[in-house]
């Protein structure tokens, strides 16, 4: 996994725009809109990459909160730090290289914990959900934005053709690394469907878990609360 993201880190944002035709930015805004954040809150963004969700959370807290951006990959953290420094936000962000399956934070540390398009790359997904629940304060939220299962049957073969045939070729042209994007496509297909993932979040001790499909289920936002 480190090799995959070491390979794509410098072109990560560009590839996201190309692969989703820019729609991932709308999905991320819709996701963060579901968080109940106030100025002064402290949030955690796992697999934070180049900082898209961190930027949106910082804005939602009116520039008066903190975001801890945690990623297992140093190359991605370096790209994120460079980007947020350019945007003048580096003083509001804490940078941590850490594993989602064993978070280096005390219990009840954050008002919200998010992970965007990263949890499918975690080896033990249930353990990561358990950890997110652990580090969130009572009453806080756990939010997962991830690719999911297309909900409209006639769209599935079209989406599969695009994913398996076109996306790896785009990866080859832009990053010279077809194999990494072939892996990313395959990881999407192996990820649990919406209802199964909802049950996994409930198994982590979260309640009032619900999900909203995005673009006919190409992606989904799952949100749950800690008691």
XYZ file of N, CA and C in Angstrom:
681
model
N 0.826 -1.211 0.000
C 0.000 0.000 0.000
C 0.863 1.266 0.000
N 1.946 1.238 0.799
C 2.838 2.401 0.791
C 3.414 2.631 -0.608
N 3.769 1.536 -1.300
C 4.339 1.675 -2.636
C 3.343 2.309 -3.586
N 2.076 1.892 -3.488
C 1.040 2.449 -4.361
C 0.954 3.954 -4.190
N 0.861 4.425 -2.946
C 0.657 5.855 -2.729
C 1.950 6.651 -2.838
N 3.098 6.018 -2.593
C 4.359 6.689 -2.925
C 4.405 7.008 -4.415
N 3.899 6.071 -5.217
C 3.956 6.220 -6.665
C 3.036 7.329 -7.171
N 1.866 7.481 -6.541
C 0.862 8.397 -7.093
C 0.762 9.717 -6.343
N 1.530 9.918 -5.262
C 1.332 11.070 -4.379
C 1.384 12.404 -5.118
N 2.381 12.584 -5.973
C 2.547 13.892 -6.616
C 1.426 14.221 -7.585
N 0.794 13.217 -8.159
C -0.284 13.445 -9.127
C -1.650 13.055 -8.551
N -1.722 12.881 -7.226
C -2.939 12.363 -6.592
C -4.147 13.262 -6.859
N -4.006 14.555 -6.628
C -5.136 15.469 -6.827
C -5.559 15.528 -8.288
N -4.585 15.590 -9.177
C -4.896 15.625 -10.605
C -5.645 14.362 -11.031
N -5.188 13.203 -10.556
C -5.851 11.951 -10.918
C -7.270 11.890 -10.362
N -7.475 12.388 -9.155
C -8.834 12.411 -8.609
C -9.758 13.237 -9.490
N -9.273 14.382 -9.963
C -10.091 15.219 -10.843
C -10.390 14.506 -12.165
N -9.387 13.860 -12.717
C -9.574 13.181 -14.000
C -10.500 11.975 -13.856
N -10.295 11.182 -12.817
C -11.076 9.944 -12.663
C -12.545 10.221 -12.394
N -12.836 11.281 -11.639
C -14.228 11.557 -11.265
C -14.818 12.718 -12.046
N -14.059 13.264 -12.989
C -14.481 14.459 -13.727
C -14.751 15.622 -12.774
N -14.007 15.635 -11.675
C -14.130 16.706 -10.694
C -15.246 16.523 -9.687
N -16.054 15.477 -9.836
C -17.218 15.297 -8.967
C -16.809 14.974 -7.537
N -15.607 14.433 -7.334
C -15.183 14.096 -5.970
C -15.186 15.327 -5.076
N -14.979 16.500 -5.634
C -14.988 17.719 -4.822
C -16.390 18.016 -4.285
N -17.397 17.787 -5.108
C -18.779 17.954 -4.661
C -19.122 16.911 -3.600
N -18.714 15.657 -3.823
C -18.962 14.610 -2.830
C -18.368 14.984 -1.481
N -17.167 15.510 -1.477
C -16.498 15.860 -0.220
C -17.215 17.007 0.478
N -17.673 17.981 -0.283
C -18.428 19.083 0.335
C -19.729 18.567 0.944
N -20.403 17.662 0.239
C -21.629 17.092 0.775
C -21.366 16.311 2.054
N -20.245 15.619 2.103
C -19.913 14.832 3.291
C -19.681 15.742 4.491
N -18.833 16.722 4.352
C -18.492 17.579 5.493
C -19.691 18.404 5.936
N -20.627 18.687 5.028
C -21.847 19.404 5.403
C -22.662 18.634 6.436
N -22.445 17.325 6.544
C -23.202 16.503 7.485
C -22.613 16.509 8.894
N -21.435 17.083 9.059
C -20.814 17.134 10.379
C -21.369 18.303 11.190
N -21.605 18.036 12.469
C -22.095 19.079 13.376
C -20.891 19.669 14.115
N -20.236 20.614 13.464
C -19.024 21.201 14.006
C -19.263 22.642 14.426
N -18.497 23.054 15.436
C -18.557 24.417 15.945
C -17.140 24.993 15.995
N -17.011 26.327 15.971
C -15.695 26.926 16.162
C -15.048 26.418 17.449
N -13.776 26.083 17.372
C -13.059 25.586 18.532
C -13.012 24.081 18.644
N -13.749 23.362 17.796
C -13.710 21.898 17.822
C -12.362 21.382 17.313
N -12.085 20.134 17.652
C -10.882 19.461 17.185
C -11.315 18.194 16.471
N -10.930 18.041 15.211
C -11.378 16.932 14.379
C -10.184 16.117 13.892
N -10.461 14.874 13.564
C -9.452 13.972 13.029
C -9.836 13.582 11.608
N -8.880 13.695 10.700
C -9.091 13.214 9.337
C -8.071 12.118 9.052
N -8.548 10.878 8.928
C -7.679 9.736 8.658
C -7.476 9.575 7.157
N -6.324 9.010 6.809
C -5.961 8.880 5.394
C -6.161 10.230 4.719
N -5.725 11.269 5.429
C -6.043 12.642 5.045
C -5.408 13.117 3.767
N -4.414 12.363 3.279
C -3.851 12.656 1.972
C -3.419 14.097 1.804
N -3.910 14.725 0.760
C -3.479 16.087 0.440
C -4.388 17.150 1.049
N -5.290 16.760 1.951
C -5.954 17.736 2.792
C -7.320 18.223 2.377
N -7.972 17.584 1.412
C -9.278 18.082 0.962
C -10.282 18.192 2.104
N -10.455 17.115 2.881
C -11.442 17.143 3.960
C -10.993 18.064 5.088
N -9.698 18.098 5.361
C -9.197 18.986 6.407
C -9.520 20.442 6.098
N -9.349 20.840 4.851
C -9.665 22.209 4.441
C -11.144 22.511 4.652
N -11.995 21.582 4.253
C -13.437 21.790 4.388
C -13.869 21.836 5.851
N -13.280 20.992 6.702
C -13.612 21.019 8.124
C -13.147 22.318 8.759
N -11.972 22.767 8.375
C -11.454 24.022 8.911
C -12.387 25.183 8.564
N -12.881 25.205 7.351
C -13.826 26.248 6.941
C -15.139 26.134 7.703
N -15.607 24.911 7.922
C -16.876 24.731 8.643
C -16.767 25.217 10.087
N -15.562 25.130 10.653
C -15.334 25.637 12.005
C -14.959 27.114 11.995
N -15.202 27.770 10.870
C -14.977 29.207 10.699
C -13.530 29.590 10.979
N -12.618 28.657 10.655
C -11.200 28.933 10.828
C -10.744 28.992 12.269
N -11.593 28.502 13.214
C -11.280 28.615 14.640
C -11.193 27.252 15.324
N -10.940 26.205 14.569
C -10.759 24.886 15.150
C -9.443 24.292 14.705
N -9.218 23.043 15.125
C -8.004 22.334 14.720
C -8.398 21.036 14.034
N -7.564 20.639 13.083
C -7.727 19.349 12.419
C -6.420 18.586 12.544
N -6.507 17.371 13.027
C -5.358 16.476 13.005
C -5.474 15.618 11.757
N -4.517 15.755 10.876
C -4.500 15.009 9.623
C -3.536 13.833 9.811
N -4.084 12.633 9.737
C -3.312 11.419 10.007
C -3.292 10.541 8.761
N -2.105 10.128 8.363
C -1.974 9.267 7.190
C -0.795 8.332 7.429
N -0.911 7.095 6.957
C 0.171 6.130 7.138
C 1.308 6.362 6.160
N 1.045 7.175 5.135
C 2.009 7.354 4.050
C 2.687 8.712 4.132
N 3.994 8.716 4.323
C 4.728 9.968 4.467
C 4.707 10.811 3.198
N 4.712 10.162 2.044
C 4.679 10.914 0.790
C 3.398 11.718 0.666
N 2.284 11.132 1.069
C 1.013 11.851 1.017
C 0.995 12.991 2.037
N 1.546 12.756 3.235
C 1.602 13.812 4.239
C 2.430 14.993 3.737
N 3.531 14.702 3.068
C 4.379 15.774 2.542
C 3.636 16.602 1.499
N 2.877 15.930 0.634
C 2.102 16.656 -0.372
C 1.022 17.503 0.290
N 0.352 16.940 1.304
C -0.676 17.693 2.007
C -0.117 18.897 2.740
N 1.019 18.709 3.409
C 1.626 19.824 4.141
C 2.038 20.944 3.183
N 2.584 20.568 2.037
C 2.968 21.573 1.046
C 1.748 22.355 0.568
N 0.680 21.639 0.285
C -0.530 22.292 -0.219
C -1.131 23.226 0.826
N -1.264 22.758 2.069
C -1.903 23.575 3.097
C -1.016 24.730 3.540
N 0.288 24.583 3.409
C 1.189 25.710 3.655
C 0.937 26.805 2.623
N 0.776 26.390 1.369
C 0.501 27.350 0.295
C -0.819 28.080 0.524
N -1.774 27.403 1.186
C -3.084 28.001 1.435
C -3.134 28.738 2.769
N -2.002 28.809 3.482
C -1.941 29.546 4.731
C -2.638 28.886 5.895
N -2.788 27.563 5.853
C -3.539 26.861 6.889
C -2.671 25.974 7.767
N -1.392 25.945 7.540
C -0.549 24.949 8.197
C -0.573 25.086 9.717
N -0.779 26.298 10.247
C -0.766 26.500 11.698
C -1.989 25.903 12.380
N -3.031 25.581 11.615
C -4.257 25.011 12.187
C -4.338 23.498 12.033
N -3.284 22.900 11.492
C -3.288 21.471 11.200
C -2.164 20.787 11.973
N -2.501 19.661 12.593
C -1.495 18.794 13.191
C -1.252 17.630 12.238
N 0.001 17.258 12.047
C 0.359 16.226 11.080
C 0.882 15.003 11.811
N 0.249 13.867 11.588
C 0.631 12.646 12.284
C 0.737 11.509 11.275
N 1.863 10.803 11.293
C 1.999 9.580 10.507
C 1.560 8.431 11.396
N 0.424 7.823 11.073
C -0.125 6.797 11.947
C -0.972 5.798 11.205
N -1.202 4.681 11.864
C -1.970 3.560 11.321
C -3.412 3.630 11.809
N -4.364 3.595 10.890
C -5.783 3.680 11.257
C -6.223 2.528 12.147
N -5.507 1.414 12.124
C -5.880 0.260 12.943
C -5.368 0.366 14.375
N -4.499 1.331 14.633
C -3.945 1.536 15.978
C -3.604 3.004 16.123
N -4.616 3.809 16.351
C -4.428 5.256 16.352
C -3.660 5.722 17.586
N -2.714 6.640 17.396
C -1.889 7.112 18.513
C -2.530 8.267 19.278
N -3.821 8.139 19.604
C -4.546 9.200 20.286
C -5.318 8.609 21.464
N -5.506 9.389 22.541
C -6.300 8.922 23.676
C -7.779 8.772 23.324
N -8.499 8.058 24.166
C -9.946 7.962 24.027
C -10.576 9.357 24.081
N -11.700 9.514 23.382
C -12.530 10.713 23.510
C -11.764 12.006 23.225
N -11.006 12.008 22.136
C -10.145 13.150 21.827
C -10.754 14.146 20.832
N -11.649 13.694 19.975
C -12.074 14.515 18.841
C -13.594 14.640 18.772
N -14.033 15.779 18.243
C -15.464 15.959 18.033
C -15.962 15.124 16.855
N -15.102 14.904 15.901
C -15.472 14.098 14.729
C -14.230 13.417 14.195
N -14.433 12.251 13.594
C -13.365 11.537 12.896
C -13.878 11.188 11.509
N -13.099 11.514 10.497
C -13.505 11.278 9.113
C -12.444 10.462 8.390
N -12.882 9.803 7.341
C -11.946 9.164 6.415
C -12.594 9.186 5.039
N -11.898 9.764 4.071
C -12.445 9.910 2.731
C -11.656 9.107 1.713
N -12.302 8.132 1.136
C -11.712 7.286 0.095
C -10.403 6.631 0.575
N -10.411 6.221 1.843
C -9.223 5.585 2.391
C -9.482 4.288 3.111
N -10.688 4.099 3.612
C -10.902 2.945 4.476
C -10.869 1.627 3.701
N -11.136 1.659 2.420
C -11.073 0.408 1.660
C -9.629 -0.082 1.513
N -8.663 0.792 1.784
C -7.264 0.406 1.705
C -6.701 -0.073 3.041
N -7.537 -0.081 4.073
C -7.123 -0.567 5.387
C -7.254 -2.088 5.403
N -6.252 -2.757 5.954
C -6.274 -4.219 5.963
C -7.428 -4.760 6.793
N -7.597 -4.236 7.995
C -8.669 -4.688 8.894
C -9.629 -3.527 9.119
N -10.637 -3.454 8.274
C -11.564 -2.323 8.278
C -12.304 -2.208 9.599
N -12.746 -3.334 10.155
C -13.501 -3.282 11.397
C -12.653 -2.700 12.526
N -11.384 -3.049 12.559
C -10.509 -2.500 13.601
C -10.369 -0.990 13.443
N -10.278 -0.501 12.215
C -10.194 0.945 11.998
C -11.469 1.644 12.466
N -12.613 1.052 12.206
C -13.868 1.637 12.679
C -13.924 1.646 14.200
N -13.466 0.567 14.815
C -13.414 0.515 16.284
C -12.543 1.641 16.827
N -11.413 1.882 16.177
C -10.503 2.928 16.614
C -11.104 4.323 16.418
N -11.784 4.536 15.317
C -12.421 5.828 15.101
C -13.469 6.091 16.172
N -14.249 5.064 16.496
C -15.244 5.206 17.560
C -14.568 5.507 18.897
N -13.461 4.876 19.156
C -12.762 5.055 20.438
C -12.281 6.487 20.641
N -11.736 7.085 19.603
C -11.106 8.399 19.778
C -12.081 9.566 19.671
N -13.326 9.286 19.289
C -14.335 10.345 19.201
C -15.000 10.540 20.570
N -15.298 11.786 20.873
C -15.974 12.108 22.136
C -17.415 11.601 22.125
N -17.996 11.314 23.288
C -19.428 10.987 23.338
C -20.263 12.081 22.676
N -21.162 11.662 21.817
C -21.966 12.613 21.055
C -21.320 13.045 19.755
N -20.062 12.667 19.550
C -19.353 13.025 18.332
C -19.690 12.096 17.178
N -19.175 12.435 16.007
C -19.532 11.719 14.783
C -18.341 11.012 14.161
N -18.641 9.878 13.540
C -17.695 9.183 12.667
C -18.281 9.220 11.264
N -17.505 9.719 10.312
C -17.983 9.857 8.940
C -17.026 9.152 7.987
N -17.606 8.340 7.117
C -16.827 7.627 6.106
C -17.389 7.964 4.730
N -16.550 8.507 3.881
C -16.884 8.740 2.476
C -16.087 7.742 1.653
N -16.795 6.909 0.894
C -16.086 5.857 0.174
C -16.865 5.458 -1.070
N -16.131 4.927 -2.053
C -16.792 4.324 -3.199
C -17.657 3.173 -2.709
N -18.775 2.941 -3.402
C -19.709 1.924 -2.943
C -20.276 1.154 -4.133
N -21.476 0.626 -3.976
C -22.089 -0.208 -5.010
C -23.132 0.585 -5.780
N -23.019 0.599 -7.083
C -23.970 1.331 -7.931
C -25.373 0.771 -7.702
N -26.311 1.674 -7.416
C -27.650 1.248 -7.013
C -28.595 1.030 -8.188
N -28.224 1.487 -9.374
C -29.092 1.359 -10.549
C -28.508 0.280 -11.459
N -29.184 -0.864 -11.605
C -28.583 -2.013 -12.299
C -28.068 -1.717 -13.706
N -28.796 -0.950 -14.512
C -28.372 -0.778 -15.899
C -27.101 0.074 -16.009
N -26.754 0.811 -14.936
C -25.530 1.615 -14.954
C -24.283 0.798 -14.623
N -24.471 -0.375 -14.015
C -23.313 -1.132 -13.536
C -22.355 -1.553 -14.647
N -22.846 -2.115 -15.765
C -21.879 -2.491 -16.813
C -21.153 -1.295 -17.421
N -21.836 -0.160 -17.503
C -21.192 1.054 -18.023
C -20.079 1.484 -17.075
N -20.389 1.483 -15.789
C -19.407 1.879 -14.777
C -18.232 0.905 -14.741
N -18.513 -0.381 -14.875
C -17.437 -1.377 -14.878
C -16.515 -1.193 -16.081
N -17.103 -0.927 -17.224
C -16.292 -0.710 -18.425
C -15.385 0.493 -18.247
N -15.943 1.568 -17.726
C -15.152 2.777 -17.484
C -14.037 2.501 -16.476
N -14.391 1.808 -15.379
C -13.436 1.594 -14.296
C -12.279 0.696 -14.712
N -12.589 -0.452 -15.295
C -11.565 -1.448 -15.549
C -10.773 -1.180 -16.832
N -11.380 -0.498 -17.771
C -10.701 -0.285 -19.047
C -10.056 1.098 -19.169
N -10.751 2.133 -18.683
C -10.266 3.489 -18.909
C -9.388 4.012 -17.773
N -9.793 3.786 -16.525
C -9.061 4.376 -15.408
C -7.599 3.922 -15.335
N -7.304 2.626 -15.479
C -5.881 2.244 -15.457
C -5.071 2.888 -16.585
N -5.716 3.103 -17.739
C -5.001 3.747 -18.841
C -4.711 5.214 -18.528
N -5.672 5.888 -17.873
C -5.420 7.268 -17.447
C -4.255 7.297 -16.464
N -4.245 6.325 -15.547
C -3.155 6.234 -14.588
C -1.810 6.049 -15.257
N -1.791 5.246 -16.305
C -0.541 5.022 -17.035
C -0.065 6.295 -17.727
N -0.987 7.009 -18.328
C -0.625 8.228 -19.057
C -0.139 9.321 -18.102
N -0.846 9.508 -16.982
C -0.560 10.635 -16.096
C 0.569 10.324 -15.115
N 0.573 9.118 -14.529
C 1.549 8.800 -13.484
C 2.572 7.756 -13.906
N 2.411 7.197 -15.114
C 3.279 6.110 -15.585
C 3.183 4.878 -14.682
N 2.010 4.681 -14.073
C 1.826 3.569 -13.133
C 0.424 2.989 -13.312
N 0.288 2.107 -14.296
C -1.006 1.477 -14.547
C -1.406 0.547 -13.414
N -0.436 -0.182 -12.856
C -0.745 -1.218 -11.872
C -1.398 -0.652 -10.611
N -0.941 0.514 -10.165
C -1.510 1.103 -8.950
C -2.984 1.432 -9.149
N -3.335 1.935 -10.316
C -4.740 2.280 -10.553
C -5.579 1.045 -10.869
N -4.965 0.020 -11.380
C -5.668 -1.255 -11.519
C -6.027 -1.794 -10.134
N -5.073 -1.690 -9.213
C -5.347 -2.115 -7.834
C -6.473 -1.280 -7.222
N -6.431 0.033 -7.403
C -7.444 0.896 -6.806
C -8.839 0.557 -7.317
N -8.957 0.255 -8.599
C -10.253 -0.148 -9.155
C -10.713 -1.457 -8.522
N -9.822 -2.416 -8.411
C -10.188 -3.716 -7.838
C -10.575 -3.577 -6.369
N -9.917 -2.680 -5.645
C -10.248 -2.493 -4.233
C -11.654 -1.918 -4.066
N -12.092 -1.107 -5.012
C -13.453 -0.561 -4.961
C -14.476 -1.687 -5.086
N -14.229 -2.615 -6.002
C -15.184 -3.699 -6.219
C -15.251 -4.659 -5.033
N -14.186 -4.743 -4.255
C -14.155 -5.651 -3.123
C -14.727 -5.036 -1.850
N -15.008 -3.739 -1.882
C -15.478 -3.060 -0.675
C -16.932 -3.433 -0.384
N -17.312 -3.548 0.894
C -18.691 -3.928 1.238
C -19.736 -2.966 0.672
N -20.927 -3.484 0.422
C -22.004 -2.619 -0.057
C -22.509 -1.730 1.085
N -23.443 -0.859 0.762
C -23.879 0.162 1.698
C -24.456 -0.426 2.988
N -25.346 -1.403 2.865
C -25.978 -1.975 4.050
C -24.978 -2.750 4.902
N -24.088 -3.485 4.248
C -23.080 -4.247 5.000
C -22.158 -3.310 5.760
N -21.756 -2.218 5.123
C -20.866 -1.285 5.811
C -21.592 -0.574 6.946
N -22.864 -0.286 6.777
C -23.664 0.290 7.862
C -23.641 -0.638 9.075
N -23.797 -1.930 8.845
C -23.767 -2.905 9.941
C -22.389 -2.946 10.606
N -21.331 -2.773 9.820
C -19.985 -2.747 10.388
C -19.799 -1.540 11.310
N -20.340 -0.407 10.925
C -20.247 0.774 11.782
C -21.044 0.569 13.065
N -22.188 -0.058 12.958
C -22.975 -0.350 14.152
C -22.239 -1.334 15.059
N -21.534 -2.287 14.466
C -20.751 -3.244 15.246
C -19.609 -2.565 15.995
N -19.175 -1.409 15.501
C -18.134 -0.645 16.181
C -18.672 0.154 17.360
N -19.977 0.071 17.605
C -20.573 0.777 18.731
C -21.169 2.120 18.382
N -21.311 2.401 17.097
C -21.919 3.653 16.674
C -23.432 3.494 16.549
N -24.149 4.557 16.776
C -25.609 4.491 16.682
C -26.113 5.559 15.719
N -27.409 5.465 15.385
C -28.024 6.359 14.389
C -27.190 6.393 13.111
N -26.702 5.233 12.711
C -25.895 5.162 11.490
C -26.817 5.243 10.280
N -26.481 6.090 9.363
C -27.242 6.190 8.127
C -26.274 6.465 6.980
N -26.754 6.230 5.783
C -25.911 6.516 4.624
C -26.725 7.214 3.551
N -26.015 7.957 2.736
C -26.604 8.639 1.583
C -25.777 8.280 0.358
N -26.451 7.793 -0.679
C -25.763 7.491 -1.924
C -25.445 8.768 -2.684
N -24.310 8.748 -3.355
C -23.890 9.853 -4.204
C -23.732 9.331 -5.625
N -24.273 10.080 -6.582
C -24.161 9.694 -7.998
C -24.577 8.249 -8.204
N -25.781 7.942 -7.768
C -26.400 6.618 -7.958
C -25.648 5.498 -7.240
N -24.932 5.846 -6.169
C -24.242 4.829 -5.392
C -22.800 4.596 -5.801
N -22.286 5.361 -6.738
C -20.869 5.243 -7.077
C -20.042 5.482 -5.805
N -20.512 6.420 -4.991
C -19.919 6.657 -3.675
C -21.055 6.771 -2.676
N -20.697 6.700 -1.395
C -21.702 6.834 -0.335
C -21.066 7.495 0.882
N -21.877 8.253 1.591
C -21.487 8.853 2.863
C -22.169 8.074 3.975
N -21.395 7.499 4.875
C -21.917 6.850 6.069
C -21.571 7.709 7.286
N -22.550 7.957 8.146
C -22.329 8.750 9.357
C -22.950 8.042 10.551
N -22.211 7.974 11.648
C -22.744 7.435 12.895
C -22.293 8.274 14.066
N -22.987 8.127 15.193
C -22.696 8.893 16.410
C -22.186 7.966 17.509
N -21.358 8.522 18.371
C -20.892 7.794 19.549
C -21.793 8.102 20.728
N -22.165 7.090 21.462
C -23.022 7.295 22.632
C -22.255 8.088 23.692
